[in-house]
PDB file of C-alpha atoms in Angstrom:
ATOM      1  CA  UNK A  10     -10.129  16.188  10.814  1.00  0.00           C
ATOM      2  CA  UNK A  11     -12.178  13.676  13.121  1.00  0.00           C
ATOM      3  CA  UNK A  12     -12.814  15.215  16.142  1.00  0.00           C
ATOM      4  CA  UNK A  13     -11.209  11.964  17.907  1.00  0.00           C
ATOM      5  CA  UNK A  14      -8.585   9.434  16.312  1.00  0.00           C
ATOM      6  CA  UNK A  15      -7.470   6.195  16.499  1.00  0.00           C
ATOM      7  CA  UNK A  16      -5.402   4.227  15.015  1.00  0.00           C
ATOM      8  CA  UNK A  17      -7.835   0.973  13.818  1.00  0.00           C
ATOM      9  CA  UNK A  18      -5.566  -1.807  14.262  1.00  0.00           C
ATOM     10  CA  UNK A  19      -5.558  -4.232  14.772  1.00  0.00           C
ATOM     11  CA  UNK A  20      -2.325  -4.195  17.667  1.00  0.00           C
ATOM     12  CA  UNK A  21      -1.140  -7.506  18.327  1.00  0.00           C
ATOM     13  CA  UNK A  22       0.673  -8.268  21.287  1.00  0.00           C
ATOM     14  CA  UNK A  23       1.674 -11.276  23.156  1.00  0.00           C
ATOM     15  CA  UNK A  24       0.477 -12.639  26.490  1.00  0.00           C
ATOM     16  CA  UNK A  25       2.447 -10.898  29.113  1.00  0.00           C
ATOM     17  CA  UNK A  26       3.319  -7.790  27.511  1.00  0.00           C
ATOM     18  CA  UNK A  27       2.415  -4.160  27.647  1.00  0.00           C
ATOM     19  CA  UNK A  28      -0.220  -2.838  24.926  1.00  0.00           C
ATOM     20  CA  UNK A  29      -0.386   0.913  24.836  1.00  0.00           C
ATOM     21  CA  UNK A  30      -3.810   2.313  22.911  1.00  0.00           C
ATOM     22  CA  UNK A  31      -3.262   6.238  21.667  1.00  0.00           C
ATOM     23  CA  UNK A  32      -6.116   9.169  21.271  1.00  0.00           C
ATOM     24  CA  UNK A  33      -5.977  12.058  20.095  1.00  0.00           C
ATOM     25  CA  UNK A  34      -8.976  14.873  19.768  1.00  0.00           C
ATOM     26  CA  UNK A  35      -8.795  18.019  18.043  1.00  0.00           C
ATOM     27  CA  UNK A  36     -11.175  20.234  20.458  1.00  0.00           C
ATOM     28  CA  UNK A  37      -9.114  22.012  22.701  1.00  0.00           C
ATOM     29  CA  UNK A  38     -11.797  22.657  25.607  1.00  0.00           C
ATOM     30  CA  UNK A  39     -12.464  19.063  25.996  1.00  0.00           C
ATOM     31  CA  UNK A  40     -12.308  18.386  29.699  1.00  0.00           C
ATOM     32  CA  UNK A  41     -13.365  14.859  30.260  1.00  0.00           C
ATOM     33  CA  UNK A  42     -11.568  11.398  28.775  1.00  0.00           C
ATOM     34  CA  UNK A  43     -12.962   7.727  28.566  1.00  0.00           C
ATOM     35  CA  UNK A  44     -11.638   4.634  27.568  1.00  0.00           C
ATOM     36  CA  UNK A  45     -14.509   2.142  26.769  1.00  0.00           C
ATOM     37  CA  UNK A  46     -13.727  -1.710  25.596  1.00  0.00           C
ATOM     38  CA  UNK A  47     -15.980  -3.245  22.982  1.00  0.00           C
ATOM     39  CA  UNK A  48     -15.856  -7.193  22.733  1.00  0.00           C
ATOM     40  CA  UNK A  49     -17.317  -8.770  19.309  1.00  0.00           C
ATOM     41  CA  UNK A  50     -20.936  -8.597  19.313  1.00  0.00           C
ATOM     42  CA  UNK A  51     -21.420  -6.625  22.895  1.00  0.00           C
ATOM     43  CA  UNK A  52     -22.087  -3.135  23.353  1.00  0.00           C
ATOM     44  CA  UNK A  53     -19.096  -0.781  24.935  1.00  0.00           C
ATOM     45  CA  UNK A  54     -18.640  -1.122  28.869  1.00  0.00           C
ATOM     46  CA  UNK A  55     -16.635   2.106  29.976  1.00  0.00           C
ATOM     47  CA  UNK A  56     -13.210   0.721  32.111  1.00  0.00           C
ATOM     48  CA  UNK A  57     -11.233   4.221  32.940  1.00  0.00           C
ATOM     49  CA  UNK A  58     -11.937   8.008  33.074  1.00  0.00           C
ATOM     50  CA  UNK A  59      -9.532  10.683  33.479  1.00  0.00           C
ATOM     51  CA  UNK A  60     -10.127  14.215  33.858  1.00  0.00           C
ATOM     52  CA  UNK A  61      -6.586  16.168  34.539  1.00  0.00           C
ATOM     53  CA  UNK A  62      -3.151  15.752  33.154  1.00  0.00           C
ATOM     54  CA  UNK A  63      -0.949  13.108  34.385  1.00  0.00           C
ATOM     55  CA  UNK A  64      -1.771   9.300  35.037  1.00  0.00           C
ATOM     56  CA  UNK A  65      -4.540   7.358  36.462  1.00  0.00           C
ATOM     57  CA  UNK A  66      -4.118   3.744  37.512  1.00  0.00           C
ATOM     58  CA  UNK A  67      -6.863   0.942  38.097  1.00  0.00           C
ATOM     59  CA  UNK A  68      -5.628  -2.439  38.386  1.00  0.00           C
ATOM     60  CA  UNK A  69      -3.849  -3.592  35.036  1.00  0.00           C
ATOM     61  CA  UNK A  70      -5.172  -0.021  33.645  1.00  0.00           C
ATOM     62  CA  UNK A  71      -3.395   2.832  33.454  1.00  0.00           C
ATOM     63  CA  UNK A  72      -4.697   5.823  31.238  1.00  0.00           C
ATOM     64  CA  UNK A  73      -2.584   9.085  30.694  1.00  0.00           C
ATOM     65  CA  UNK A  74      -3.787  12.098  29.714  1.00  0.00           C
ATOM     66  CA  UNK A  75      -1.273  14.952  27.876  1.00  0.00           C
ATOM     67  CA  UNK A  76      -3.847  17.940  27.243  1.00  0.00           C
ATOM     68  CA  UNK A  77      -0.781  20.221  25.834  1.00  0.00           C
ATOM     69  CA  UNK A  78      -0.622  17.577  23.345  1.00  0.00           C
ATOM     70  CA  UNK A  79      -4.208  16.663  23.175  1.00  0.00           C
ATOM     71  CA  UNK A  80      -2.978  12.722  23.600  1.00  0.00           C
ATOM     72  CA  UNK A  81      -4.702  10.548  25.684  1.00  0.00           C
ATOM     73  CA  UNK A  82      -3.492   7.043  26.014  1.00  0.00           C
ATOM     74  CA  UNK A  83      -4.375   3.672  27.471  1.00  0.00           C
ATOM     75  CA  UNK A  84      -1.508   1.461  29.178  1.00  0.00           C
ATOM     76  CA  UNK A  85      -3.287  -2.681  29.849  1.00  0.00           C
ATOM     77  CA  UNK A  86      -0.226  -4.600  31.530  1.00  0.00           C
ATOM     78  CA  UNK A  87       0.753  -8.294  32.101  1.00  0.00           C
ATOM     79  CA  UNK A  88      -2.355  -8.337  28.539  1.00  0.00           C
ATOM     80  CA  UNK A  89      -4.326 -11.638  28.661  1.00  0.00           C
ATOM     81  CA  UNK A  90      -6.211 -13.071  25.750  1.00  0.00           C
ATOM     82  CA  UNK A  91      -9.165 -12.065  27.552  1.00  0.00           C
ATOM     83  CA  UNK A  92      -8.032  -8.311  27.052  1.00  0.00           C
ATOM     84  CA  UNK A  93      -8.659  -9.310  23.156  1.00  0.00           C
ATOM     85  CA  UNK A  94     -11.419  -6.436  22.146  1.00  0.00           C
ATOM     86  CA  UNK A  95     -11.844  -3.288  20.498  1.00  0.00           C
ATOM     87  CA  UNK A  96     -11.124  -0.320  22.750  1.00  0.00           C
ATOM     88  CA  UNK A  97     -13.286   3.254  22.291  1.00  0.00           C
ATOM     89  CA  UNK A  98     -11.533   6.399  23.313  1.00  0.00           C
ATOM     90  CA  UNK A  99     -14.012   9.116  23.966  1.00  0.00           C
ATOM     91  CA  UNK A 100     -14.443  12.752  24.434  1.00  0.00           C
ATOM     92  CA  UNK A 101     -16.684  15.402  26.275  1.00  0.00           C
ATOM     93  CA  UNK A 102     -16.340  19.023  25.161  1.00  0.00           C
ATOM     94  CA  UNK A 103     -18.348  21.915  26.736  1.00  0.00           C
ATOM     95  CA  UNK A 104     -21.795  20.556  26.976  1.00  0.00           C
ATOM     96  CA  UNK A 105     -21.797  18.378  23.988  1.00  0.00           C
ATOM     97  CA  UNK A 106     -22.603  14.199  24.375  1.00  0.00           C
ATOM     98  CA  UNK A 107     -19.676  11.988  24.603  1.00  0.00           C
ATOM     99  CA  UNK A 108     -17.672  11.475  21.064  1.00  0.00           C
ATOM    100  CA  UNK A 109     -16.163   8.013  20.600  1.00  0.00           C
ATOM    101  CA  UNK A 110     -13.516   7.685  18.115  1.00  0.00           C
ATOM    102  CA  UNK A 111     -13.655   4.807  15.658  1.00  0.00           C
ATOM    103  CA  UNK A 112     -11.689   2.557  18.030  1.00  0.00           C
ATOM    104  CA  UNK A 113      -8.520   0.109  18.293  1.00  0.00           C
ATOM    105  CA  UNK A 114      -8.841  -3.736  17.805  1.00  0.00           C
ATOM    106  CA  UNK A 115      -6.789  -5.329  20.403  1.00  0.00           C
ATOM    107  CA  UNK A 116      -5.365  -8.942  19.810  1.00  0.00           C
ATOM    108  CA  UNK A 117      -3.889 -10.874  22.835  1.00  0.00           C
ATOM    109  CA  UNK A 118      -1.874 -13.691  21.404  1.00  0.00           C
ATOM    110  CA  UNK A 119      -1.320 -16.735  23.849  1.00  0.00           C
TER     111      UNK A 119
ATOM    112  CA  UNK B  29     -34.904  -3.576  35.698  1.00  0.00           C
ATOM    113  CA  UNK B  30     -30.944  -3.362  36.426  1.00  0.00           C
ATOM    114  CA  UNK B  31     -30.178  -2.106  33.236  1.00  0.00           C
ATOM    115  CA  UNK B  32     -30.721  -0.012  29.882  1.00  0.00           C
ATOM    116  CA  UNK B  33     -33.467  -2.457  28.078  1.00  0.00           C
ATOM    117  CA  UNK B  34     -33.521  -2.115  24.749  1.00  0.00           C
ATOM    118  CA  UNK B  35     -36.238  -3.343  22.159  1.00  0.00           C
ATOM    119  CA  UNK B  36     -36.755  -4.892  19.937  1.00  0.00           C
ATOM    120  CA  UNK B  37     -32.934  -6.662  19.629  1.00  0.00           C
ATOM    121  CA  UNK B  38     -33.747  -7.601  15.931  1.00  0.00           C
ATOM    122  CA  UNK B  39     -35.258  -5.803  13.667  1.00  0.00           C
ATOM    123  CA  UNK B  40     -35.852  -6.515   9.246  1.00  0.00           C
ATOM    124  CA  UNK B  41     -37.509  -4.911   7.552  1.00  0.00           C
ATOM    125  CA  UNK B  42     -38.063  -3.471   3.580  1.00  0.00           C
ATOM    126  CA  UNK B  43     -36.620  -0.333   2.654  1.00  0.00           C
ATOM    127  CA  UNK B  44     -39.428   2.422   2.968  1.00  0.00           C
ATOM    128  CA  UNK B  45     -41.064   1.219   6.025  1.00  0.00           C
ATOM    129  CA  UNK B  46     -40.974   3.059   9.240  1.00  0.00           C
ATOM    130  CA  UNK B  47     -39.292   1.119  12.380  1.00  0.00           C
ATOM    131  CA  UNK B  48     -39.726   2.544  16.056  1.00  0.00           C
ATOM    132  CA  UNK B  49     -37.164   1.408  18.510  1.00  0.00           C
ATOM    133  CA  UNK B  50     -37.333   1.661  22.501  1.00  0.00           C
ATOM    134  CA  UNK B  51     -34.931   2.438  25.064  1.00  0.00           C
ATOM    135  CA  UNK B  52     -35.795   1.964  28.552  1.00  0.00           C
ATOM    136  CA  UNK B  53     -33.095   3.492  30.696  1.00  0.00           C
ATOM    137  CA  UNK B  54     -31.677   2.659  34.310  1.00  0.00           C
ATOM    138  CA  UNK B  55     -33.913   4.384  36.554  1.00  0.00           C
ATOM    139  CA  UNK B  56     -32.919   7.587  38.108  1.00  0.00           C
ATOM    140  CA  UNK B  57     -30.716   8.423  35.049  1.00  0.00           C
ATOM    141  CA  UNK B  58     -31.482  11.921  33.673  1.00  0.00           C
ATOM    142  CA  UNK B  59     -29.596  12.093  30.619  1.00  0.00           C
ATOM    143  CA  UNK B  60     -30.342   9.566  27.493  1.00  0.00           C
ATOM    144  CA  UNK B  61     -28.384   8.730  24.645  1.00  0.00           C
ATOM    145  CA  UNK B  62     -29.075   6.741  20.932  1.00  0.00           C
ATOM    146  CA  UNK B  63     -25.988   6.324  19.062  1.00  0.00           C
ATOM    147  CA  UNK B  64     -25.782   3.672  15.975  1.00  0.00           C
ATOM    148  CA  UNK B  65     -22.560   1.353  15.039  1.00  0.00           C
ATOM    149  CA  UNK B  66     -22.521   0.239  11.630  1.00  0.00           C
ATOM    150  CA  UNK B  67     -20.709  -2.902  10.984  1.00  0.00           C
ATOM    151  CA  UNK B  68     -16.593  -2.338  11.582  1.00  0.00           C
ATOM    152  CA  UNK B  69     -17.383   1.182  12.674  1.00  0.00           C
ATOM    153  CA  UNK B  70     -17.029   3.506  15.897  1.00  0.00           C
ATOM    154  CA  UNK B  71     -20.086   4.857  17.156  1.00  0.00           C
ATOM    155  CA  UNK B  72     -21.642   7.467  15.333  1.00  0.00           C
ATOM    156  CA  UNK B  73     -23.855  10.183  18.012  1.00  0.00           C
ATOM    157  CA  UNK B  74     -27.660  10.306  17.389  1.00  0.00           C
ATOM    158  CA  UNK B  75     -29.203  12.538  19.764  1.00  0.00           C
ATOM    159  CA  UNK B  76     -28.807  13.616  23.400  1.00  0.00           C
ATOM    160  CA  UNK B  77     -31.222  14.165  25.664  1.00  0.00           C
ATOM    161  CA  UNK B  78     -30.357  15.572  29.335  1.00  0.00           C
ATOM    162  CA  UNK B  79     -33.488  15.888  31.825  1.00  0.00           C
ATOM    163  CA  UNK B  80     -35.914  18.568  31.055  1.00  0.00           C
ATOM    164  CA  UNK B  81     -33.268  20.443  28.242  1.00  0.00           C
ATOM    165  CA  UNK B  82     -34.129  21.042  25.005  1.00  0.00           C
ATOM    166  CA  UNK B  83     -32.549  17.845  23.249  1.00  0.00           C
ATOM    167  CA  UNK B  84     -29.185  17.556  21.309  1.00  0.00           C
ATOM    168  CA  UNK B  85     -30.043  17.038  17.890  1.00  0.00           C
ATOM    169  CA  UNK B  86     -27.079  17.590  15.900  1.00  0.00           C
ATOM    170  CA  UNK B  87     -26.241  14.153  15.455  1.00  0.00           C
ATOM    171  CA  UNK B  88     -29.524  12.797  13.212  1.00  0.00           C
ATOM    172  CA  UNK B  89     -28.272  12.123   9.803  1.00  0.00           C
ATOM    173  CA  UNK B  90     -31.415  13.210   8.121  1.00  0.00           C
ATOM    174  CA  UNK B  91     -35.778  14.593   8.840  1.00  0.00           C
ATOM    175  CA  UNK B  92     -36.492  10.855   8.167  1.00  0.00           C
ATOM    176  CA  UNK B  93     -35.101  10.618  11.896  1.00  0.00           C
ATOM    177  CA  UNK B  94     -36.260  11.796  14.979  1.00  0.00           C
ATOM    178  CA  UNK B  95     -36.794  10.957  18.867  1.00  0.00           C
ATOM    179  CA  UNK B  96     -38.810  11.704  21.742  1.00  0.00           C
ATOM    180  CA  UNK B  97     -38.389  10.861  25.396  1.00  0.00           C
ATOM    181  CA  UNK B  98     -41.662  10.919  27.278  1.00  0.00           C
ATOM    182  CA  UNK B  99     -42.054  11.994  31.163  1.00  0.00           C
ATOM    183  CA  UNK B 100     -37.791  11.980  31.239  1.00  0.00           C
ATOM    184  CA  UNK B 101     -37.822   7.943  31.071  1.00  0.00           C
ATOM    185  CA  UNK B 102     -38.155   5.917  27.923  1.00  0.00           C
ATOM    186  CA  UNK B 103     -37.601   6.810  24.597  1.00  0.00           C
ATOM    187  CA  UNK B 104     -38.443   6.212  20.751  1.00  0.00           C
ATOM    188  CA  UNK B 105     -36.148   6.284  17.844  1.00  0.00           C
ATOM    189  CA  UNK B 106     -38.025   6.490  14.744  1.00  0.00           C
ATOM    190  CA  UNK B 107     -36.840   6.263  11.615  1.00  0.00           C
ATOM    191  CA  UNK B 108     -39.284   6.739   8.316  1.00  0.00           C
ATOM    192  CA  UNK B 109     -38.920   5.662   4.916  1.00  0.00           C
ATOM    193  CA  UNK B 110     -36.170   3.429   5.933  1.00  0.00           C
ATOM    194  CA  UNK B 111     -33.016   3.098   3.417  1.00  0.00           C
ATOM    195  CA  UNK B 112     -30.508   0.263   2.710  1.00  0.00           C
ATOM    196  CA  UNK B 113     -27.900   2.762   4.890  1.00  0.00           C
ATOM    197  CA  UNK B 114     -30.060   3.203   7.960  1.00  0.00           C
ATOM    198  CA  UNK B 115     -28.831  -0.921   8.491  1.00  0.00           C
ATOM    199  CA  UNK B 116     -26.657  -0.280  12.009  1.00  0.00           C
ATOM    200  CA  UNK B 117     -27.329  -1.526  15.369  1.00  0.00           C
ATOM    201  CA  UNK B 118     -28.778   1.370  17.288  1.00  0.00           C
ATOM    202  CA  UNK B 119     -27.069   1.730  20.991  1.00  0.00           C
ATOM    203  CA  UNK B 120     -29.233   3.312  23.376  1.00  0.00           C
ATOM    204  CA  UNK B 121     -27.575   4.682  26.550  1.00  0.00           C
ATOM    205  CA  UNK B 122     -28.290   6.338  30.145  1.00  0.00           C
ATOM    206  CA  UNK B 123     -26.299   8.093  32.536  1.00  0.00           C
ATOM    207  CA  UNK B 124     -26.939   9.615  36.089  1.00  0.00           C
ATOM    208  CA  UNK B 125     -27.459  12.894  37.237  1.00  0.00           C
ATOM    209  CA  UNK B 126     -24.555  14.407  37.407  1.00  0.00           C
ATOM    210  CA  UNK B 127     -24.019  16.817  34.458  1.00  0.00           C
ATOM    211  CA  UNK B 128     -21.513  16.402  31.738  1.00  0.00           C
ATOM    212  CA  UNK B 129     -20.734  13.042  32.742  1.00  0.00           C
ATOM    213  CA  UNK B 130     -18.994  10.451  30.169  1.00  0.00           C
ATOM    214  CA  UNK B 131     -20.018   7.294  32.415  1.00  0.00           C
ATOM    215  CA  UNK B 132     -22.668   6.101  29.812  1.00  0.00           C
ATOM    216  CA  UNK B 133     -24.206   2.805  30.552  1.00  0.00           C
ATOM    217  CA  UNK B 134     -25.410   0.890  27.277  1.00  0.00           C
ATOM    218  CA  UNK B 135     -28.094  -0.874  26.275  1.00  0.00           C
ATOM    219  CA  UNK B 136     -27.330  -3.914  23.769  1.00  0.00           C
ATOM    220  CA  UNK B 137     -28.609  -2.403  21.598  1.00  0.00           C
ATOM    221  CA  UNK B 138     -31.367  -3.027  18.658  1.00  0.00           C
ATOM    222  CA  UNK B 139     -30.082  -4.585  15.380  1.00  0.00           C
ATOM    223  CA  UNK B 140     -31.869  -2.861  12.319  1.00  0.00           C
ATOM    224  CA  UNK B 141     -31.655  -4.595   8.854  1.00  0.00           C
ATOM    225  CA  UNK B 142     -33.104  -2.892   5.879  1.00  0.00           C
ATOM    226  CA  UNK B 143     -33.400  -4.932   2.885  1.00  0.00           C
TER     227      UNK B 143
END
């Protein structure tokens, strides 16, 4: 079992609408959450963090984090083509480095 | 500079050569990260380092790789005897002080081709 998964994509939504990204990660101590965005070619620029259960909101971004379920999930509303990217969930555990899962591919369609 | 600098961005060269890359982190950040993305992939952990700590090395795939980070600032990836698999771009990454954190900020990273 990866120690973070992700579905690969790629999830293809329409200009407007809601895209929800999902997480999961099998160590049960992990205690810190990240949602990075790749775009094609660029290196991954972190956009939320959440550390407790419940919802966080930032603009458009809204991340939840479920630690009974070990879910963590990544809400992008009103999605815009620029939104189009591949999105890293990642993982901190005790005093290991951050583990990325292999990521979603987002598509944006005008 | 601003930044994590990475060099060199591009990098061929034949299988069983040894490559060195560089990471120059964003000054003031204690902890260092390499991490390598091969092509359609998620990011696969290298090695940690975090201030004056004995470095994370759980991550290198093999004794042909290894890392060093002198006086806490930059650091070398070296790889030897280079193989048709070690072809990834290696992401080199910084982050400040505070311990634990997951706000990494990334280099762009040094494209390595192995023919």
């Amino acid at each position: 079992q990866k120690e973070v998964e992700q579905n690969s994509g790629p999830l293809s939504v329409p200009e407007g609408a809601i895209a929800s990204l999902n997480c999961t990660y099998s160590d049960r101590v992990s205690q810190s959450f990240f949602w990075y965005r790749q775009y094609s070619g660029k290196s991954p620029e972190l956009i939320m963090s959440i550390y407790s259960n419940g919802d966080k909101e930032d603009g458009r971004f809204t991340a939840q984090l479920n630690k009974a379920s070990q879910y963590v999930s990544l809400l992008i509303r009103d999605s815009q083509p620029s939104d189009s990217a591949t999105y890293l969930c990642a993982v901190i555990a005790g005093r290991r480095a951050l583990t990325f899962g292999s990521g979603t591919r987002l598509q944006v369609q005008p | 500079g601003a930044g994590v600098s990475q060099s060199p961005s591009n990098k061929v060269t034949e299988k069983g050569k040894d490559v060195e890359l560089r990471c120059d982190p964003i000054s003031g950040h204690t902890a260092l990260y390499w991490y390598r993305q091969s092509l359609g992939q998620g990011l696969e952990f290298l090695i940690y380092f975090q201030g004056n700590s004995a470095p994370d090395k759980s991550g290198l795939p093999s004794d042909r790789f290894s890392a060093e980070r002198t006086g806490g600032s930059v650091s070398t990836l070296t790889i030897q005897r280079t193989q048709q698999e070690d072809s990834a771009v290696y992401l080199c990454a910084s982050s400040s002080p505070l311990p634990n954190t997951g706000e990494l900020f990334f280099g762009e990273g040094s494209r390595l081709t192995v023919l």
